[in-house]
Short mmCIF file of C-alpha atoms in Angstrom, two decimals:
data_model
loop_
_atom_site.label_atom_id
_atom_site.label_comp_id
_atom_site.label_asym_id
_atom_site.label_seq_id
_atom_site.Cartn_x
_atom_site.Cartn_y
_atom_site.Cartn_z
CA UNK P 153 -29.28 -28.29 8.55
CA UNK P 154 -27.80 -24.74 7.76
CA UNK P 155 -24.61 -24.42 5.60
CA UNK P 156 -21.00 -23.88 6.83
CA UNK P 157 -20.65 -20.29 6.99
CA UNK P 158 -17.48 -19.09 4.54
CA UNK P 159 -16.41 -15.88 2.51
CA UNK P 160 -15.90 -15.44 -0.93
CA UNK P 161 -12.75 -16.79 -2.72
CA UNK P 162 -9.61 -13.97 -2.39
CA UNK P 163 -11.12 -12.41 0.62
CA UNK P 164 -10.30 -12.55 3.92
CA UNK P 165 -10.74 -11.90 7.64
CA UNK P 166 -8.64 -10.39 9.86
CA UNK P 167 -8.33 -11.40 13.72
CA UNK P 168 -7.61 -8.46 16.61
CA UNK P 169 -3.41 -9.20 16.09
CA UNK P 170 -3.52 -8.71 12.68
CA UNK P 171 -5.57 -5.73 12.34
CA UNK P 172 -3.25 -4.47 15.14
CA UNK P 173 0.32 -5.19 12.98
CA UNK P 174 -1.98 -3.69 9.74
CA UNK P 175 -2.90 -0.81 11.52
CA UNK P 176 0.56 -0.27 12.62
CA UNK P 177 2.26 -0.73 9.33
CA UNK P 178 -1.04 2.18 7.97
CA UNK P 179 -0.09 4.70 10.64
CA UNK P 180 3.15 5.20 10.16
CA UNK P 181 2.57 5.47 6.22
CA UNK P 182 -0.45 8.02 6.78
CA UNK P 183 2.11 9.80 9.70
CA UNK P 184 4.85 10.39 6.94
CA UNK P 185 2.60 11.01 4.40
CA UNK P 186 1.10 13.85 6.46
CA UNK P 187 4.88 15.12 7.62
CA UNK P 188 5.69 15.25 3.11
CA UNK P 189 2.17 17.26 3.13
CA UNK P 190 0.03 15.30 1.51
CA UNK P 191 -3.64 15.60 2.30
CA UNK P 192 -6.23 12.81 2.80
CA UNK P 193 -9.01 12.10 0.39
CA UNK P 194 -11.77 9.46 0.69
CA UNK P 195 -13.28 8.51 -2.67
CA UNK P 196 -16.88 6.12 -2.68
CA UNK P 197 -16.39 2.15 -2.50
CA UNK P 198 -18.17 2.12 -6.08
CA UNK P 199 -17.92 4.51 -9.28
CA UNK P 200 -20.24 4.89 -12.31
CA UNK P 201 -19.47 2.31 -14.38
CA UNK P 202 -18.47 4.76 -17.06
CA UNK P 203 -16.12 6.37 -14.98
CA UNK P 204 -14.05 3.46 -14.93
CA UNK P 205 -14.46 1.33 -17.87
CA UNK P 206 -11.60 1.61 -20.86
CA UNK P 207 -9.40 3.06 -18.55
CA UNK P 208 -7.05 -0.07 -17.58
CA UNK P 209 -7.33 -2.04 -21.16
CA UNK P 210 -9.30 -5.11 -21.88
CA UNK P 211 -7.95 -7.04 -19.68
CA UNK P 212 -8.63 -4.41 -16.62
CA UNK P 213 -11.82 -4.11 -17.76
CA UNK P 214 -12.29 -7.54 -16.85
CA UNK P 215 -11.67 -7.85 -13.40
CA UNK P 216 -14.16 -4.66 -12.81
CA UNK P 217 -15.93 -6.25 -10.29
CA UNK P 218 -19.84 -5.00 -11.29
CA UNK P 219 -22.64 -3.71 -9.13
CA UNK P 220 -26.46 -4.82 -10.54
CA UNK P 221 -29.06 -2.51 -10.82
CA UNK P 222 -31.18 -1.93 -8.12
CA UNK P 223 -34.71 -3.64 -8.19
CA UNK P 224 -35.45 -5.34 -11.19
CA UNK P 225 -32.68 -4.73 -13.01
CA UNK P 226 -33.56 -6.86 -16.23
CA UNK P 227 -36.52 -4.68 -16.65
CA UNK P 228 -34.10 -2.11 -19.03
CA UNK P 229 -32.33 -4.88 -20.44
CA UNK P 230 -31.15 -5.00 -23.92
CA UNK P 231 -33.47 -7.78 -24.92
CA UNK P 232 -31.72 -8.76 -28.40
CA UNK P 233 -28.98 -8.79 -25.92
CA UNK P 234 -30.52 -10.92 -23.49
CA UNK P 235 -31.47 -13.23 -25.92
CA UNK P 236 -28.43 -13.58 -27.64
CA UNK P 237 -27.04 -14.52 -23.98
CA UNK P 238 -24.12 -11.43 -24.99
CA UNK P 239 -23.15 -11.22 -21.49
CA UNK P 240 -20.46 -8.34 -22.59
CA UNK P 241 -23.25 -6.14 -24.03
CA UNK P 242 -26.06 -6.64 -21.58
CA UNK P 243 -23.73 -5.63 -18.70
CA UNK P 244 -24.51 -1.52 -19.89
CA UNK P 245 -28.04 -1.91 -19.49
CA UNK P 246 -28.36 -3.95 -16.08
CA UNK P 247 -25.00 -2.32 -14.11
CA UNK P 248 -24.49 1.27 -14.27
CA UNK P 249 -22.45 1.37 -11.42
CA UNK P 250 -18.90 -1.15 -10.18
CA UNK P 251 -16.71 -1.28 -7.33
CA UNK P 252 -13.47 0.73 -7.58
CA UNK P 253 -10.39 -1.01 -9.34
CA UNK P 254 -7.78 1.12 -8.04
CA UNK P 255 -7.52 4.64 -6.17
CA UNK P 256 -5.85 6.40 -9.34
CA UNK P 257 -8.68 6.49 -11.41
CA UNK P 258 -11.40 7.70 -8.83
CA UNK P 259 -8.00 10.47 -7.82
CA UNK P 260 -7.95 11.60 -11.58
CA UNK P 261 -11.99 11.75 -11.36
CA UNK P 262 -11.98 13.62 -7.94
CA UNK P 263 -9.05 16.32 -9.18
CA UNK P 264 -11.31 17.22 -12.06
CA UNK P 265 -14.54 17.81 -10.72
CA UNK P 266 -13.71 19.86 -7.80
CA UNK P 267 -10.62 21.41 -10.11
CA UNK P 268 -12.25 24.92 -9.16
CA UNK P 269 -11.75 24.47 -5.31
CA UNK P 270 -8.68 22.13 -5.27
CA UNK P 271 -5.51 24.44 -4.80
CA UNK P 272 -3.01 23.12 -6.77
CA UNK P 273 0.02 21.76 -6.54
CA UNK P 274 -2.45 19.54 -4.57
CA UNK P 275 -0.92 16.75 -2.52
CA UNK P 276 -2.96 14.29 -1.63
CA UNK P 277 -2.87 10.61 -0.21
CA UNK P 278 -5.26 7.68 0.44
CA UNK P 279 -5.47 4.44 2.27
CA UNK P 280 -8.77 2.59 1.27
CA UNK P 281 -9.60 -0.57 -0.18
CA UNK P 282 -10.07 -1.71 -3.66
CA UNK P 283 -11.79 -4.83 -5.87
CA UNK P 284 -10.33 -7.17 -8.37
CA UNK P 285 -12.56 -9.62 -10.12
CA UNK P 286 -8.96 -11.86 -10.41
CA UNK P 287 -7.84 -15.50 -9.65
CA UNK P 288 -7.47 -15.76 -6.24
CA UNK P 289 -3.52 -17.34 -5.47
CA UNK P 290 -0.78 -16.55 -2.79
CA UNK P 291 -0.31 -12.70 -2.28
CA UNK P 292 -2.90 -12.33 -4.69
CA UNK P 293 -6.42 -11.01 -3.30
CA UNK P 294 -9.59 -9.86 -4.66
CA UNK P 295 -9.99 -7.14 -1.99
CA UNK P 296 -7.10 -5.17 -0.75
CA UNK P 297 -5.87 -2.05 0.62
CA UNK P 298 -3.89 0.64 -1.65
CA UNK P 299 -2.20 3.27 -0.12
CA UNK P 300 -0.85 6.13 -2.67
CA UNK P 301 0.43 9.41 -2.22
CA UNK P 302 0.32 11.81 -5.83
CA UNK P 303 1.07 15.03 -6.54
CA UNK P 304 -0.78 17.08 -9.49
CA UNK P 305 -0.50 20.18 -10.96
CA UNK P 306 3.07 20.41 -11.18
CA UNK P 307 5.84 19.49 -13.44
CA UNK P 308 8.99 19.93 -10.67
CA UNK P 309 11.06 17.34 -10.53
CA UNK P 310 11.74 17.97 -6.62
CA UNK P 311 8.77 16.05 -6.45
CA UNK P 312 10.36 12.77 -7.58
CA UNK P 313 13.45 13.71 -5.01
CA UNK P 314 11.18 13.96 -2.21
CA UNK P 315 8.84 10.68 -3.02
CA UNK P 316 12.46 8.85 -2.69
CA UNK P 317 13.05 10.52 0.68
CA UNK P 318 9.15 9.87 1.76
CA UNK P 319 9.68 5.94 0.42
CA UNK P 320 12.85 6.00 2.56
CA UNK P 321 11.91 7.42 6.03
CA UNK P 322 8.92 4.89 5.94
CA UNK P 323 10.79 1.86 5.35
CA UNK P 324 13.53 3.29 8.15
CA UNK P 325 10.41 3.91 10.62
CA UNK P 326 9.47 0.46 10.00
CA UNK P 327 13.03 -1.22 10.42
CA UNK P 328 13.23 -2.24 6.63
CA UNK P 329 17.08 -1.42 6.30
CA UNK P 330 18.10 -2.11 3.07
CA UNK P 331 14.88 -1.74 0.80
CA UNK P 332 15.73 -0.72 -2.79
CA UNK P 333 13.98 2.26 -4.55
CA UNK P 334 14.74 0.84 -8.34
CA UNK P 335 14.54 4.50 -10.54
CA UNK P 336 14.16 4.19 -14.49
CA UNK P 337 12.29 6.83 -17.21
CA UNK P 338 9.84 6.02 -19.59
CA UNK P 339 11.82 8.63 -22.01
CA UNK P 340 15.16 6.51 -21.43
CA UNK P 341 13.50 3.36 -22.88
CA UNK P 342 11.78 4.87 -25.41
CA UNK P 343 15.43 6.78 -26.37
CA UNK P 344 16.89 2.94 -26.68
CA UNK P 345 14.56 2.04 -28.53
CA UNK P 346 14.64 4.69 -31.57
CA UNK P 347 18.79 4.34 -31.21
CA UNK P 348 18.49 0.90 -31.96
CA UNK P 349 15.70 1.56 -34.91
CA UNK P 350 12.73 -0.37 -32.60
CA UNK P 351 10.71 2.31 -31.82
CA UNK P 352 7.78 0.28 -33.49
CA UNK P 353 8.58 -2.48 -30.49
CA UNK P 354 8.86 -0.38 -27.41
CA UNK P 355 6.52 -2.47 -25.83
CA UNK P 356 7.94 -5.65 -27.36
CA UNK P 357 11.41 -4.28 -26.37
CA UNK P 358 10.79 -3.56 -23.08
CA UNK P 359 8.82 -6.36 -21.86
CA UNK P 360 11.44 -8.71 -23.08
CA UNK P 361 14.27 -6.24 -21.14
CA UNK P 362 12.33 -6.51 -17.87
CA UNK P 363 12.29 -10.26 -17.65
CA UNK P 364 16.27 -9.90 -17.45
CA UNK P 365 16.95 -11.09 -14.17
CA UNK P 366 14.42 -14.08 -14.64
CA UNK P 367 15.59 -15.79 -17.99
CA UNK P 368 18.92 -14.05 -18.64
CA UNK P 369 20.98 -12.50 -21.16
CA UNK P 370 20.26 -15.07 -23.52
CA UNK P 371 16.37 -15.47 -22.69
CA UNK P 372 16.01 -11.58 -23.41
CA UNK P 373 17.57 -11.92 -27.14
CA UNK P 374 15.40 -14.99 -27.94
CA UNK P 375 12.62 -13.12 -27.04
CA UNK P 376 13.16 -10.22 -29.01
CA UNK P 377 14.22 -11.94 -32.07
CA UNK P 378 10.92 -13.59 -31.87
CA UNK P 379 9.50 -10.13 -31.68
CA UNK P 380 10.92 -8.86 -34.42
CA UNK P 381 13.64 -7.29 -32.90
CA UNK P 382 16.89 -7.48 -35.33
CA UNK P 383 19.86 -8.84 -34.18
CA UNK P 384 21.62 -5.47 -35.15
CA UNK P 385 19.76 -3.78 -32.80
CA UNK P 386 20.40 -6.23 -30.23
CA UNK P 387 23.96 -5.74 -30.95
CA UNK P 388 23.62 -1.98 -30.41
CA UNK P 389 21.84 -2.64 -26.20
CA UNK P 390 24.55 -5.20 -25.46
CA UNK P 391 25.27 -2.88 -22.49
CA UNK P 392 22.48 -3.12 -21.34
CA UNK P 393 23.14 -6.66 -20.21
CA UNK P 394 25.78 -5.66 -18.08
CA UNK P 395 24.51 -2.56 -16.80
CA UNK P 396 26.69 -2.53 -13.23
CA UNK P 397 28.25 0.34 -11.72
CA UNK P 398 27.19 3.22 -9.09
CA UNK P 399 24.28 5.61 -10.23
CA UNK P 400 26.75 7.93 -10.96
CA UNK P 401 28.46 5.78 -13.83
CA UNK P 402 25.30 4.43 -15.08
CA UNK P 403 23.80 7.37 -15.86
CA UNK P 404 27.46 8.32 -17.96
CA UNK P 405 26.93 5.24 -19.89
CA UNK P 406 23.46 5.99 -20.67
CA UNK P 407 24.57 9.62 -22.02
CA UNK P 408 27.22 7.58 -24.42
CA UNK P 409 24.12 5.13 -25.36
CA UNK P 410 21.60 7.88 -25.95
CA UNK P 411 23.66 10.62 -27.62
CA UNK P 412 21.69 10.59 -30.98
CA UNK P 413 18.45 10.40 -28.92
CA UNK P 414 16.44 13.70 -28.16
CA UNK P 415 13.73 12.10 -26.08
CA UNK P 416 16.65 9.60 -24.47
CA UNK P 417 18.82 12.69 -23.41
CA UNK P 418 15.98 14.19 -22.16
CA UNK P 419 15.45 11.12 -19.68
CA UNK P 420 18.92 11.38 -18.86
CA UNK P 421 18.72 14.53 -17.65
CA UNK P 422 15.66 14.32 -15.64
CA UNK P 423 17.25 10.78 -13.99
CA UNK P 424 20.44 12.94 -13.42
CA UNK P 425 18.56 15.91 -11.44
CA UNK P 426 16.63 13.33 -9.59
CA UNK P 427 19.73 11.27 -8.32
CA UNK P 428 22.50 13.20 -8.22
CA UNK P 429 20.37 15.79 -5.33
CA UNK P 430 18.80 12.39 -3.68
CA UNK P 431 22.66 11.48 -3.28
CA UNK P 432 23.46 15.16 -2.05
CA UNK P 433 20.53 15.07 0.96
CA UNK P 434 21.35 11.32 1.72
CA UNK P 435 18.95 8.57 3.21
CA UNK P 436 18.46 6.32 5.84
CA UNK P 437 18.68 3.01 5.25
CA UNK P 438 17.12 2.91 1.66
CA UNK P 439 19.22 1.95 -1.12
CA UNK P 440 18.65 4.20 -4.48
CA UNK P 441 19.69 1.65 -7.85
CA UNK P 442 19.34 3.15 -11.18
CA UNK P 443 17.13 -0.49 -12.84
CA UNK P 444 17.30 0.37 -16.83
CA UNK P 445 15.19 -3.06 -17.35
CA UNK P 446 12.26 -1.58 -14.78
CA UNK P 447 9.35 -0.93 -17.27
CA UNK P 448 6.24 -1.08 -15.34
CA UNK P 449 3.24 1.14 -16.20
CA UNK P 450 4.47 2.13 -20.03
CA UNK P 451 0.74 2.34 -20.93
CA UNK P 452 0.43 5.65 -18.52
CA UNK P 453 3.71 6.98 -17.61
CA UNK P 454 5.77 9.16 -19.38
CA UNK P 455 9.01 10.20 -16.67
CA UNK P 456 10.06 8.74 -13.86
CA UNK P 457 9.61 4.76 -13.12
CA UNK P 458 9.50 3.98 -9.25
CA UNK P 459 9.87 0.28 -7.22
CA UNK P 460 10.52 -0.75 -4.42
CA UNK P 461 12.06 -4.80 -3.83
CA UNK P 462 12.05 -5.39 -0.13
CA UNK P 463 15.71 -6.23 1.85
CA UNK P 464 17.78 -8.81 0.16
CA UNK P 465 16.96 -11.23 3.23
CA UNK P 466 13.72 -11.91 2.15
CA UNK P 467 12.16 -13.19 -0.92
CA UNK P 468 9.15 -10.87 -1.95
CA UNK P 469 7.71 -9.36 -5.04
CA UNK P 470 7.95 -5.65 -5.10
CA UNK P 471 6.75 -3.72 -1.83
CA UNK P 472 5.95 -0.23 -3.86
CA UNK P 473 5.75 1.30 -7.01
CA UNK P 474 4.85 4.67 -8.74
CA UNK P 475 5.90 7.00 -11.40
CA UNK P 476 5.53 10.45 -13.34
CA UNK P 477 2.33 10.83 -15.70
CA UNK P 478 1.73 14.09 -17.85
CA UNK P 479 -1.87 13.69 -18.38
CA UNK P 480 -3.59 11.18 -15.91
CA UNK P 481 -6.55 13.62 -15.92
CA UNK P 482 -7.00 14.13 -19.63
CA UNK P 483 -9.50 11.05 -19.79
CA UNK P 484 -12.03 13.39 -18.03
CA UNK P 485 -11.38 16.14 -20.07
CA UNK P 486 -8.82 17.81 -17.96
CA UNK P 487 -5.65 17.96 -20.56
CA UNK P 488 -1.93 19.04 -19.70
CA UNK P 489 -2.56 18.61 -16.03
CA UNK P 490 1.06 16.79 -14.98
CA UNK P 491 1.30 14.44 -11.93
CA UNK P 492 3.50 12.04 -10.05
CA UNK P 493 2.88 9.42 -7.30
CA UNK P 494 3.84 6.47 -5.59
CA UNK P 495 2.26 3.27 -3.72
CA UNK P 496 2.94 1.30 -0.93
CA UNK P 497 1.92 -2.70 -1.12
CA UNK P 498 0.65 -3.23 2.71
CA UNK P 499 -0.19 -7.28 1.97
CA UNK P 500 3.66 -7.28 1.12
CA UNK P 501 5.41 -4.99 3.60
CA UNK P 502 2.93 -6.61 6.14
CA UNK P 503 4.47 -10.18 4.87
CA UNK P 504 8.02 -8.95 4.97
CA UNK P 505 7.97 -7.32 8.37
CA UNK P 506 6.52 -10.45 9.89
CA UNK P 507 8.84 -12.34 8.37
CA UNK P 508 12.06 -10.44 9.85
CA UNK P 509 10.17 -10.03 13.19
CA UNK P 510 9.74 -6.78 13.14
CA UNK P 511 6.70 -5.76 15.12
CA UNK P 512 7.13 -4.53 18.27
CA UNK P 513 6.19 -6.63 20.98
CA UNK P 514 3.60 -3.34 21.97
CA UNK P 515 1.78 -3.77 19.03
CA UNK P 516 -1.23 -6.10 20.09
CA UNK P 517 -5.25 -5.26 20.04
CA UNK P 518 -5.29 -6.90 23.89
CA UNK P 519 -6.00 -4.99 26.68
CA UNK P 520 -2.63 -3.68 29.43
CA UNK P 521 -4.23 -5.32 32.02
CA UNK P 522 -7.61 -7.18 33.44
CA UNK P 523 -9.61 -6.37 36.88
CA UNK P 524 -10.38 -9.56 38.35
CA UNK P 525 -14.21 -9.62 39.09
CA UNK P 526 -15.07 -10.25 42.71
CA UNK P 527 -18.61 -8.96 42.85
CA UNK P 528 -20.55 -6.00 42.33
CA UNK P 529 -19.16 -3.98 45.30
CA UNK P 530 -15.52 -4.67 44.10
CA UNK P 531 -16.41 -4.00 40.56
CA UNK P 532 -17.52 -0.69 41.13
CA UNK P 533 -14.22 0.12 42.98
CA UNK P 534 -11.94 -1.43 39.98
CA UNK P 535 -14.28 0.41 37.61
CA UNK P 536 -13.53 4.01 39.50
CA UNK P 537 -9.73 3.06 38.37
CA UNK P 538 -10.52 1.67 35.29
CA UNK P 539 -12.03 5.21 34.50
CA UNK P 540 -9.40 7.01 35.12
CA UNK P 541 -6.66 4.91 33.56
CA UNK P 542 -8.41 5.09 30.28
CA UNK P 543 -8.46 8.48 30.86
CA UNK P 544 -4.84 8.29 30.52
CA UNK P 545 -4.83 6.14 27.60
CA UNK P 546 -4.25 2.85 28.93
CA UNK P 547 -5.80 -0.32 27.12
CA UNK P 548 -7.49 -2.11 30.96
CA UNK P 549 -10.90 -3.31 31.21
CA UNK P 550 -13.35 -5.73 33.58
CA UNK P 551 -13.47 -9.22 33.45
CA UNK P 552 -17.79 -8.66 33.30
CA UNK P 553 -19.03 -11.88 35.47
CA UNK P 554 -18.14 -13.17 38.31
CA UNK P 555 -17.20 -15.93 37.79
CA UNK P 556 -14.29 -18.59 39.27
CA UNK P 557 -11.25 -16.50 39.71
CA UNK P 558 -9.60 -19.93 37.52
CA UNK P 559 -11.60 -18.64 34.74
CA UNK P 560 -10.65 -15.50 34.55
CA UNK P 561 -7.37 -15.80 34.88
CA UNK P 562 -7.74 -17.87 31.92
CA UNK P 563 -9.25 -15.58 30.15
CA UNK P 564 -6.72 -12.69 30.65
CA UNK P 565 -3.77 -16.04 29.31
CA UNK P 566 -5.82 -16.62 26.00
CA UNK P 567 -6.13 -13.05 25.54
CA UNK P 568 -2.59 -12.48 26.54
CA UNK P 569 -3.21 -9.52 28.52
CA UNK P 570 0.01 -9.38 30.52
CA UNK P 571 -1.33 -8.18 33.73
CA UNK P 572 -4.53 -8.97 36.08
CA UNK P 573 -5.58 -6.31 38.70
CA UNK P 574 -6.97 -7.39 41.86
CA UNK P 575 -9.11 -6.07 43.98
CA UNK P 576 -10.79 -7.61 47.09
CA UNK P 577 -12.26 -6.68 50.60
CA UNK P 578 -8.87 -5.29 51.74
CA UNK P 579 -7.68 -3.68 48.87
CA UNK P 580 -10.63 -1.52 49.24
CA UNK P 581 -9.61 -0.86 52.73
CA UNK P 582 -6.50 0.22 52.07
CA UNK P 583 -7.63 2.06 48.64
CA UNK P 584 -4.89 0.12 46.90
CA UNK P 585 -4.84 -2.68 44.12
CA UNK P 586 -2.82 -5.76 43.65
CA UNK P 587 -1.07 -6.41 40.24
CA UNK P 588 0.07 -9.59 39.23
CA UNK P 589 2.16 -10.11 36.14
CA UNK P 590 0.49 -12.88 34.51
CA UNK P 591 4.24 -13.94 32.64
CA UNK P 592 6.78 -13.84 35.59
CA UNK P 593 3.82 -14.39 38.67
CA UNK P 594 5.29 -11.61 40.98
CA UNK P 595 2.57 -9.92 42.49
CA UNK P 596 2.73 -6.31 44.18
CA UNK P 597 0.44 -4.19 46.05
CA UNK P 598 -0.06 -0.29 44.93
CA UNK P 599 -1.70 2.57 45.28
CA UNK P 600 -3.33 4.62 42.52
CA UNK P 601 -0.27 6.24 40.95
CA UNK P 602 1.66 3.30 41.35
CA UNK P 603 -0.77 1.50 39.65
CA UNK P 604 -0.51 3.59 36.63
CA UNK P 605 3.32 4.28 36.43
CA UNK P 606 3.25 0.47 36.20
CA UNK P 607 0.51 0.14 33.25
CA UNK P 608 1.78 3.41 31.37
#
C-alpha cells in the first residue's frame, strides 16, 4: 500500500487564493520598490558553502540547511572524521555547497564580484525565497520569502529618510493605517552605554533594555544586575524607563543623556537629520516613534535601527525591519563599502491584512467568467470570444466537456467564478451571448461589446 503523501515539517503549500492575496501583497512591494529606484537582482537558490558559513554566528550556522555532494559523496570523506562519527567536521568534505539563509549575504557576495560593472550608489531589491534548518512553530517556517530593498555605496543619510517614506507608501497602498516605523542607532546605545561606564556590556545592556515592554521596569534592572551591570549605572538610564514624549523631545533628552558621549552625540545627530526632514515631507498613514530599547541586529549594524509593529488592532510580531551597516561587504574583501536597507515580513503583513480584511474582493486566482459547453459547434463560437476577451485582459475560459449543464454550473460555484456565459443555437443566430450572474441569477442577453463592458 503506498504512503500518505506529505511535505516536510515548516513547509507549506499554497492553494490558487492564497498565492493570489501573496502575489498581491509582492506587487505592490516590488511596484514601490521600483518607483524609490531600486533595481531587481536574482541571486542562486544555493551558495558555496564557504560563502555563507561564519557569517550569522554559531547559532546561524546551524540552521544552514546543507546540500550533499553529488554522486558518491563519502568517497572524499574525512575518514578519521567519519569514524569518529564528528558530524560537524565531516560536513566540509561531503557538502560544498547549502541553500541560502538569507538574501543579505548572497547581496554582499553579488556587490563584490561584479563591483567593476555595478554603478554605484546601486539600489537594488529582491523578493525570493530563503531556508532555515529551524523548529518549525506558528509564524515560524523553514522556507519563506524575504523581500529587501538596500542601498550600497553611499554614506547619505537621505537614504534612511527615504526607506521611511518607501516603508510608508507601502503600508498606505496596502490599507495598513497606523503601522509604526520604530527608529533607534546603534551609536545611541553604544553612547549609553560608555556614559553609564558599561561599555564592556553593550550587548548585555541592550538585550536586557529591549525586553522592556515584556518584563518591565523592574524585569530590565534584575536582569542587568545579574549581568553585571552596577546599580550606579542603572541609576544613571533611569530615563530611559520613561522615555515618552514626541520625537522631537526625545531626541532633546537624549542630547542631555549623551552630552559626555562622542559616539552618542554622533547618533543623535544622525537620528535628528533623519526625523526632523521625515517630519518636514510628512507621511501617509505611517506613524514614525523614536524606540531607544529597539536593538536588533547589534552584531552588523552600526547607524540607523529600523522596525516596523503592525496597527495597534492587531497582535503581530514585527512586519519589517532594517538598518545602516558600514561594512556588510568587508567579509569578501570589499572594506569601507557603506550600506543601508530594509525588509518587509510577507508571512506577517500577509497575516495582518487578512486579519483586518483587507484584500480586495478582486483579488482571486478564478477566472471573470465561464462559457457553458454545449458542444463542439458552440464551443468554437464561445472560443472566438474567449480569444478576444483575453486579448483584453480578462480572466474567462471554457468549461472543456460537455457535460450536464448541472455540472458545470457547479463547477463555475466551487470555483467561484462569478459569471457563466452562454451560448446556444440562438445565440449564435443572433451573434450574441447570454450572461448570467451566478450570485444574484439575473441573466441578460448581449452582444460582443456588451459582453466585455460587463466582464472588464
Amino acid at each position: 500500500m503506498a504512503s500518505k503523501p506529505s511535505i516536510p515539517k515548516g513547509t507549506r503549500d499554497f492553494s490558487p487564493a492564497e498565492v493570489a492575496k501573496r502575489q498581491y501583497i509582492i506587487q505592490i512591494i516590488k511596484s514601490n520598490f521600483e518607483k524609490f529606484g531600486f533595481q531587481p537582482i536574482e541571486t542562486p537558490s544555493f551558495e558555496n558553502s564557504d560563502t555563507l558559513m561564519g557569517k550569522y554566528g554559531e547559532e546561524g550556522d546551524r540552521l544552514i540547511f546543507k546540500i550533499l555532494n553529488s554522486g558518491d559523496y563519502l568517497a572524499k570523506a574525512n575518514a578519521a572524521h567519519l569514524e569518529n562519527k564528528d558530524s560537524t567536521k565531516l560536513t566540509s568534505s561531503i557538502s560544498e555547497k547549502a541553500l541560502r539563509y538569507d538574501l543579505t549575504v548572497p547581496f554582499a557576495r553579488y556587490v563584490v564580484q561584479h563591483q567593476n560593472d555595478i554603478e554605484f550608489p546601486f539600489k537594488r531589491y529582491q523578493i525570493q525565497p530563503v531556508w532555515r534548518a529551524d523548529r518549525p512553530q506558528k509564524g515560524r517556517f523553514r522556507e519563506f520569502f524575504q523581500c529587501d530593498a538596500d542601498v550600497v555605496g553611499s554614506k547619505s543619510l537621505w537614504q534612511e529618510v527615504e526607506l521611511v517614506q518607501l516603508y510608508d507608501t507601502v503600508f498606505t497602498e496596502l490599507g495598513l493605517k497606523g503601522a509604526t516605523i520604530k527608529i533607534n542607532n546603534r551609536k545611541i546605545l553604544s553612547g549609553i552605554a560608555e556614559v553609564i561606564g558599561a561599555s564592556d556590556k553593550l550587548i548585555d545592556f541592550t538585550v536586557a533594555l529591549d525586553k522592556l515592554d515584556k518584563i518591565g521596569e523592574d524585569g530590565v534592572k534584575k536582569e542587568m544586575i545579574e549581568k553585571g551591570i552596577g546599580a550606579a549605572a542603572i541609576e544613571k538610564v533611569q530615563p530611559l524607563f520613561n522615555f515618552t514624549g514626541s520625537i522631537t523631545e526625545k531626541i532633546e533628552k537624549l542630547a542631555l543623556l549623551l552630552a559626555t558621549s562622542e559616539e552618542g552625540m554622533r547618533g543623535v545627530e544622525e537620528l535628528r537629520f533623519i526625523c526632523e526632514n521625515v517630519i518636514k515631507l510628512g507621511l501617509s498613514s505611517a506613524i514614525l516613534d523614536l524606540d531607544v530599547t529597539l536593538a536588533r541586529g547589534l552584531n552588523y549594524y552600526t547607524g540607523a535601527i529600523f522596525e516596523v509593529a503592525a496597527p495597534k488592532e492587531v497582535a503581530m510580531g514585527s512586519i519589517g525591519g532594517g538598518g545602516r551597516y558600514d561594512d556588510l561587504t568587508g567579509i569578501f574583501g570589499l572594506k569601507n563599502m557603506s550600506g543601508v536597507g530594509i525588509s518587509f515580513g510577507l508571512d506577517r503583513i500577509y497575516l495582518v491584512v487578512e486579519e483586518l480584511n483587507l484584500f480586495p474582493e478582486t483579488v482571486t486566482a478564478t477566472s471573470k467568467a465561464l462559457f457553458i459547453n454545449y458542444g463542439d459547434a458552440e464551443a468554437f463560437y464561445a472560443l472566438q470570444a474567449i480569444q478576444k476577451l483575453r486579448g483584453e485582459g480578462v480572466k474567462v475560459e471554457l468549461y472543456p466537456d460537455n457535460a450536464k449543464m448541472a455540472k458545470q454550473f457547479q463547477h463555475a460555484d466551487k470555483r467561484n467564478i462569478p459569471y457563466a456565459v452562454i451560448v446556444g443555437e440562438q445565440e449564435i443566430a443572433s451573434n450574441s451571448f447570454s450572461l448570467k450572474n451566478l450570485i444574484s441569477g439575473e441573466q441578460v442577453l448581449l452582444d460582443f461589446e456588451g459582453l466585455k463592458k460587463a466582464l472588464l
